Amino acid sequence: MHERDEHARAAPKIGIVLGSGAAWGAAHVGVLQTLEDAGIRISVIVGASSGALIGAGYAAGMSAGELAERLQELRWSSFADWHPSRRWTLFDSSPLHRALAETGRPLDIEDLDRAFGVLAFDIRKRQAVLLRSGSLATALRASIAIPGVLPPIRVNGGILVDGSLGDRDAVRAATDLGADRVIAVRLHSEPGADASMTVRLLDTISGARLARSRERASSVLQPDVLIRPDTQGMSRWSARDVPRLIASGQVAAQAALPMIHDMVSTFSARD
């Protein structure tokens, strides 16, 4: 067997989980940029909410540098139109379909360059859903669907909303997609912390005790390496702090590189 083939077999398939956090998601780009510069190959990506948006671009073959440039150009109108006449929501997320079509990148999840999964939450079944095939735009619209702000999306008979509700299942989702080792980027202190507002809204609207059902969910699978960019004092709902957030992601990823290199070498030496 050729030396290159032996190295490929020995190296782990690394997955990365990009958590929710609205504009804080810009920090994910800084993390990806640092990993890219360090030669860390990401094979599997799972994203929730804003993490799904960033992950989709990276899975489609965009470099971290390209993503950083796009972030500077993005406006709210890239994802949604003001539509207060819609029942239960203020905005319509259908412009996301047009925005993706204009990129010239693959429009179905299974056609992306890297294995990719989008987390959403089925409010009928009260459980997280991993979207791993089909329309990329539809999956992303489901994952960013904050109740009361953006409309829920119907997929395969389910009614799907905000991917932050599925954050707790993200590491398990990455392993299901084939990752041998998982890096998680968390923009909050605890997994699922971004879901609190969504849970309260859904409890109010539907009377369903989602918070209680989430507490009864299976235990959280922990990542091999956890990266926590510092988002303190930075805007969560505007693009004002995008450059600072990208830099924060770079700093946090740089600090985690020794653990990541150790994770890779330990896997390669396991036999």
CSV table of C-alpha atoms in Angstrom, one decimal:
chain,number,residue,atom,x,y,z
A,1,MET,CA,0.0,0.0,0.0
A,2,HIS,CA,1.2,3.5,-0.8
A,3,GLU,CA,2.4,5.7,2.0
A,4,ARG,CA,-0.3,8.3,1.2
A,5,ASP,CA,-3.0,5.6,1.5
A,6,GLU,CA,-1.7,4.4,4.9
A,7,HIS,CA,-1.7,8.0,6.2
A,8,ALA,CA,-5.2,8.6,5.0
A,9,ARG,CA,-6.4,5.4,6.8
A,10,ALA,CA,-4.6,6.4,10.0
A,11,ALA,CA,-5.9,10.0,10.1
A,12,PRO,CA,-9.3,10.5,11.7
A,13,LYS,CA,-12.3,11.8,9.9
A,14,ILE,CA,-12.8,15.1,11.8
A,15,GLY,CA,-16.2,16.5,12.3
A,16,ILE,CA,-17.0,20.0,13.5
A,17,VAL,CA,-20.2,21.2,15.2
A,18,LEU,CA,-21.1,24.8,14.7
A,19,GLY,CA,-23.6,26.0,17.3
A,20,SER,CA,-26.3,28.6,17.2
A,21,GLY,CA,-25.9,32.3,18.2
A,22,ALA,CA,-27.3,34.6,15.6
A,23,ALA,CA,-24.7,37.2,14.6
A,24,TRP,CA,-22.2,35.6,17.0
A,25,GLY,CA,-22.0,32.9,14.3
A,26,ALA,CA,-19.4,35.0,12.6
A,27,ALA,CA,-16.9,33.6,15.2
A,28,HIS,CA,-17.3,30.2,13.4
A,29,VAL,CA,-15.5,31.7,10.4
A,30,GLY,CA,-12.5,32.7,12.5
A,31,VAL,CA,-12.4,29.1,13.9
A,32,LEU,CA,-12.5,27.6,10.4
A,33,GLN,CA,-9.9,30.0,9.2
A,34,THR,CA,-7.4,29.0,11.9
A,35,LEU,CA,-8.0,25.3,11.4
A,36,GLU,CA,-7.6,25.7,7.7
A,37,ASP,CA,-4.3,27.5,8.2
A,38,ALA,CA,-3.1,24.8,10.5
A,39,GLY,CA,-3.8,22.1,7.9
A,40,ILE,CA,-6.7,20.5,9.9
A,41,ARG,CA,-9.0,18.9,7.3
A,42,ILE,CA,-12.7,19.0,8.2
A,43,SER,CA,-14.7,16.1,6.7
A,44,VAL,CA,-18.0,16.4,8.5
A,45,ILE,CA,-20.0,19.5,9.4
A,46,VAL,CA,-23.1,19.8,11.5
A,47,GLY,CA,-24.7,23.2,12.0
A,48,ALA,CA,-27.6,24.7,14.0
A,49,SER,CA,-29.2,28.1,13.1
A,50,SER,CA,-26.4,30.6,12.3
A,51,GLY,CA,-23.9,27.7,12.6
A,52,ALA,CA,-25.8,25.9,9.8
A,53,LEU,CA,-25.6,29.0,7.5
A,54,ILE,CA,-21.8,29.2,8.0
A,55,GLY,CA,-21.4,25.4,7.8
A,56,ALA,CA,-23.3,25.3,4.5
A,57,GLY,CA,-20.9,27.7,2.8
A,58,TYR,CA,-17.9,25.8,4.0
A,59,ALA,CA,-19.4,22.4,3.1
A,60,ALA,CA,-20.1,23.8,-0.4
A,61,GLY,CA,-16.4,24.4,-1.0
A,62,MET,CA,-16.0,28.1,0.1
A,63,SER,CA,-12.8,28.9,1.9
A,64,ALA,CA,-12.9,30.5,5.3
A,65,GLY,CA,-11.5,33.7,3.7
A,66,GLU,CA,-14.4,33.7,1.2
A,67,LEU,CA,-16.9,33.3,4.0
A,68,ALA,CA,-15.4,36.2,5.9
A,69,GLU,CA,-15.8,38.4,2.8
A,70,ARG,CA,-19.4,37.3,2.3
A,71,LEU,CA,-20.2,38.1,5.9
A,72,GLN,CA,-19.2,41.6,5.4
A,73,GLU,CA,-21.6,41.9,2.5
A,74,LEU,CA,-24.6,40.2,4.0
A,75,ARG,CA,-27.7,42.0,5.1
A,76,TRP,CA,-30.9,40.8,6.8
A,77,SER,CA,-32.6,41.0,3.4
A,78,SER,CA,-30.4,38.2,2.2
A,79,PHE,CA,-32.3,35.8,4.4
A,80,ALA,CA,-35.8,37.4,5.0
A,81,ASP,CA,-38.3,39.9,3.9
A,82,TRP,CA,-40.5,42.0,6.3
A,83,HIS,CA,-43.9,40.3,6.2
A,84,PRO,CA,-46.0,41.2,9.2
A,85,SER,CA,-49.2,39.9,7.6
A,86,ARG,CA,-48.1,36.3,7.9
A,87,ARG,CA,-49.6,34.3,10.7
A,88,TRP,CA,-47.4,34.1,13.8
A,89,THR,CA,-44.3,35.6,12.1
A,90,LEU,CA,-42.8,39.0,11.2
A,91,PHE,CA,-40.6,37.9,8.4
A,92,ASP,CA,-40.6,35.5,5.4
A,93,SER,CA,-37.4,33.5,4.9
A,94,SER,CA,-38.0,32.5,1.2
A,95,PRO,CA,-35.3,35.0,0.0
A,96,LEU,CA,-32.8,32.5,1.3
A,97,HIS,CA,-33.7,30.3,-1.7
A,98,ARG,CA,-32.8,33.1,-4.1
A,99,ALA,CA,-29.6,34.0,-2.2
A,100,LEU,CA,-28.3,30.4,-2.5
A,101,ALA,CA,-29.2,30.1,-6.2
A,102,GLU,CA,-27.1,33.2,-6.9
A,103,THR,CA,-24.0,31.6,-5.4
A,104,GLY,CA,-23.8,28.9,-8.2
A,105,ARG,CA,-23.1,26.3,-5.5
A,106,PRO,CA,-24.9,22.9,-5.1
A,107,LEU,CA,-28.5,23.3,-4.0
A,108,ASP,CA,-28.9,19.9,-2.4
A,109,ILE,CA,-27.2,18.8,0.8
A,110,GLU,CA,-26.0,15.5,-0.6
A,111,ASP,CA,-24.1,17.3,-3.5
A,112,LEU,CA,-21.9,19.4,-1.2
A,113,ASP,CA,-18.2,18.9,-1.1
A,114,ARG,CA,-18.2,17.8,2.6
A,115,ALA,CA,-20.7,15.6,4.6
A,116,PHE,CA,-23.1,18.1,6.0
A,117,GLY,CA,-26.1,18.0,8.4
A,118,VAL,CA,-28.5,20.7,9.4
A,119,LEU,CA,-30.2,20.5,12.9
A,120,ALA,CA,-33.8,21.6,13.3
A,121,PHE,CA,-36.5,20.8,15.8
A,122,ASP,CA,-39.9,19.1,15.0
A,123,ILE,CA,-42.5,20.8,17.2
A,124,ARG,CA,-45.0,18.0,16.6
A,125,LYS,CA,-42.7,15.2,17.7
A,126,ARG,CA,-40.8,17.4,20.1
A,127,GLN,CA,-37.4,16.1,19.0
A,128,ALA,CA,-34.4,17.2,17.1
A,129,VAL,CA,-34.1,16.4,13.4
A,130,LEU,CA,-31.0,16.0,11.4
A,131,LEU,CA,-31.5,17.0,7.8
A,132,ARG,CA,-28.8,15.3,5.7
A,133,SER,CA,-30.3,15.3,2.2
A,134,GLY,CA,-32.6,17.2,0.0
A,135,SER,CA,-32.9,21.0,-0.5
A,136,LEU,CA,-30.2,22.9,1.3
A,137,ALA,CA,-32.3,26.1,1.3
A,138,THR,CA,-35.3,24.4,2.9
A,139,ALA,CA,-33.1,22.8,5.6
A,140,LEU,CA,-31.4,26.2,6.4
A,141,ARG,CA,-34.8,27.9,6.5
A,142,ALA,CA,-36.0,25.3,9.1
A,143,SER,CA,-32.8,25.7,11.2
A,144,ILE,CA,-33.1,29.5,11.4
A,145,ALA,CA,-36.9,29.5,12.0
A,146,ILE,CA,-37.1,31.3,15.3
A,147,PRO,CA,-40.9,31.1,16.3
A,148,GLY,CA,-42.6,34.5,16.1
A,149,VAL,CA,-39.9,35.9,13.9
A,150,LEU,CA,-39.5,33.4,11.0
A,151,PRO,CA,-42.0,30.9,9.8
A,152,PRO,CA,-41.8,27.1,10.6
A,153,ILE,CA,-40.9,24.9,7.7
A,154,ARG,CA,-42.7,21.7,6.7
A,155,VAL,CA,-40.3,18.9,5.8
A,156,ASN,CA,-41.3,15.2,5.4
A,157,GLY,CA,-44.5,15.7,7.4
A,158,GLY,CA,-42.8,17.5,10.2
A,159,ILE,CA,-43.1,21.1,11.3
A,160,LEU,CA,-39.5,22.3,11.8
A,161,VAL,CA,-38.2,25.3,13.7
A,162,ASP,CA,-35.0,26.8,15.3
A,163,GLY,CA,-32.0,24.5,15.2
A,164,SER,CA,-30.8,25.8,18.6
A,165,LEU,CA,-33.3,23.4,20.1
A,166,GLY,CA,-31.2,20.6,18.6
A,167,ASP,CA,-27.9,21.8,19.9
A,168,ARG,CA,-27.7,19.0,22.5
A,169,ASP,CA,-27.8,16.4,19.7
A,170,ALA,CA,-25.1,18.0,17.5
A,171,VAL,CA,-22.1,15.8,18.5
A,172,ARG,CA,-24.1,12.7,18.1
A,173,ALA,CA,-25.3,13.9,14.7
A,174,ALA,CA,-21.7,14.4,13.6
A,175,THR,CA,-20.7,10.9,14.5
A,176,ASP,CA,-23.8,9.6,12.7
A,177,LEU,CA,-22.5,11.4,9.6
A,178,GLY,CA,-19.2,9.5,9.9
A,179,ALA,CA,-16.9,11.6,12.1
A,180,ASP,CA,-14.3,9.7,14.1
A,181,ARG,CA,-13.5,12.7,16.3
A,182,VAL,CA,-15.6,15.8,16.9
A,183,ILE,CA,-14.7,19.5,17.5
A,184,ALA,CA,-17.5,21.6,18.8
A,185,VAL,CA,-17.7,25.4,18.6
A,186,ARG,CA,-20.0,26.7,21.3
A,187,LEU,CA,-21.1,30.3,21.4
A,188,HIS,CA,-22.9,29.9,24.7
A,189,SER,CA,-22.0,28.6,28.2
A,190,GLU,CA,-24.0,25.4,27.8
A,191,PRO,CA,-25.3,23.4,24.8
A,192,GLY,CA,-28.9,24.5,24.0
A,193,ALA,CA,-28.6,27.7,25.9
A,194,ASP,CA,-29.7,29.7,22.8
A,195,ALA,CA,-32.9,27.8,22.8
A,196,SER,CA,-34.4,29.3,25.9
A,197,MET,CA,-36.3,32.0,24.1
A,198,THR,CA,-37.6,29.6,21.5
A,199,VAL,CA,-38.8,27.2,24.2
A,200,ARG,CA,-40.7,29.9,26.0
A,201,LEU,CA,-42.3,31.1,22.8
A,202,LEU,CA,-43.4,27.6,21.8
A,203,ASP,CA,-44.7,26.8,25.3
A,204,THR,CA,-46.8,30.0,25.2
A,205,ILE,CA,-48.1,29.4,21.6
A,206,SER,CA,-48.8,25.7,21.8
A,207,GLY,CA,-49.0,24.9,25.4
A,208,ALA,CA,-46.5,22.1,24.9
A,209,ARG,CA,-44.0,21.8,27.7
A,210,LEU,CA,-40.9,21.6,25.4
A,211,ALA,CA,-38.5,22.5,28.1
A,212,ARG,CA,-39.6,19.4,30.1
A,213,SER,CA,-39.4,17.1,27.1
A,214,ARG,CA,-35.9,18.3,26.3
A,215,GLU,CA,-34.8,17.6,29.9
A,216,ARG,CA,-36.0,14.0,29.4
A,217,ALA,CA,-33.9,13.7,26.3
A,218,SER,CA,-30.9,11.3,26.1
A,219,SER,CA,-27.7,12.4,27.7
A,220,VAL,CA,-25.5,14.9,25.8
A,221,LEU,CA,-22.6,13.3,23.9
A,222,GLN,CA,-19.5,15.4,24.6
A,223,PRO,CA,-17.1,16.6,21.9
A,224,ASP,CA,-13.4,15.6,21.8
A,225,VAL,CA,-12.4,19.2,21.7
A,226,LEU,CA,-14.5,22.2,22.7
A,227,ILE,CA,-13.8,25.7,21.4
A,228,ARG,CA,-15.5,28.7,23.0
A,229,PRO,CA,-15.0,32.0,21.3
A,230,ASP,CA,-15.4,35.0,23.6
A,231,THR,CA,-18.6,36.9,22.5
A,232,GLN,CA,-19.0,39.0,25.6
A,233,GLY,CA,-20.0,42.6,24.8
A,234,MET,CA,-20.5,41.9,21.1
A,235,SER,CA,-23.8,42.4,19.2
A,236,ARG,CA,-25.8,39.3,18.8
A,237,TRP,CA,-28.4,40.8,16.5
A,238,SER,CA,-26.5,43.0,14.1
A,239,ALA,CA,-23.4,42.8,11.9
A,240,ARG,CA,-21.6,45.6,13.8
A,241,ASP,CA,-19.1,43.3,15.5
A,242,VAL,CA,-18.5,40.8,12.7
A,243,PRO,CA,-14.7,41.6,12.4
A,244,ARG,CA,-14.2,41.3,16.2
A,245,LEU,CA,-16.2,38.0,16.3
A,246,ILE,CA,-14.1,36.5,13.5
A,247,ALA,CA,-10.9,37.5,15.4
A,248,SER,CA,-12.4,36.0,18.6
A,249,GLY,CA,-12.9,32.7,16.8
A,250,GLN,CA,-9.4,32.8,15.5
A,251,VAL,CA,-8.0,33.3,19.0
A,252,ALA,CA,-10.1,30.6,20.6
A,253,ALA,CA,-9.2,28.1,17.8
A,254,GLN,CA,-5.5,28.9,18.1
A,255,ALA,CA,-5.6,28.1,21.8
A,256,ALA,CA,-7.3,24.8,21.0
A,257,LEU,CA,-4.8,23.7,18.4
A,258,PRO,CA,-2.5,21.7,20.8
A,259,MET,CA,-5.6,19.7,21.9
A,260,ILE,CA,-6.6,19.1,18.3
A,261,HIS,CA,-3.2,17.9,17.2
A,262,ASP,CA,-3.1,15.6,20.3
A,263,MET,CA,-6.5,14.3,19.3
A,264,VAL,CA,-5.3,13.5,15.8
A,265,SER,CA,-2.0,11.9,16.9
A,266,THR,CA,-3.8,9.8,19.6
A,267,PHE,CA,-6.3,8.5,17.0
A,268,SER,CA,-3.5,7.7,14.6
A,269,ALA,CA,-1.5,5.8,17.2
A,270,ARG,CA,-4.4,3.8,18.7
A,271,ASP,CA,-3.4,0.6,17.0
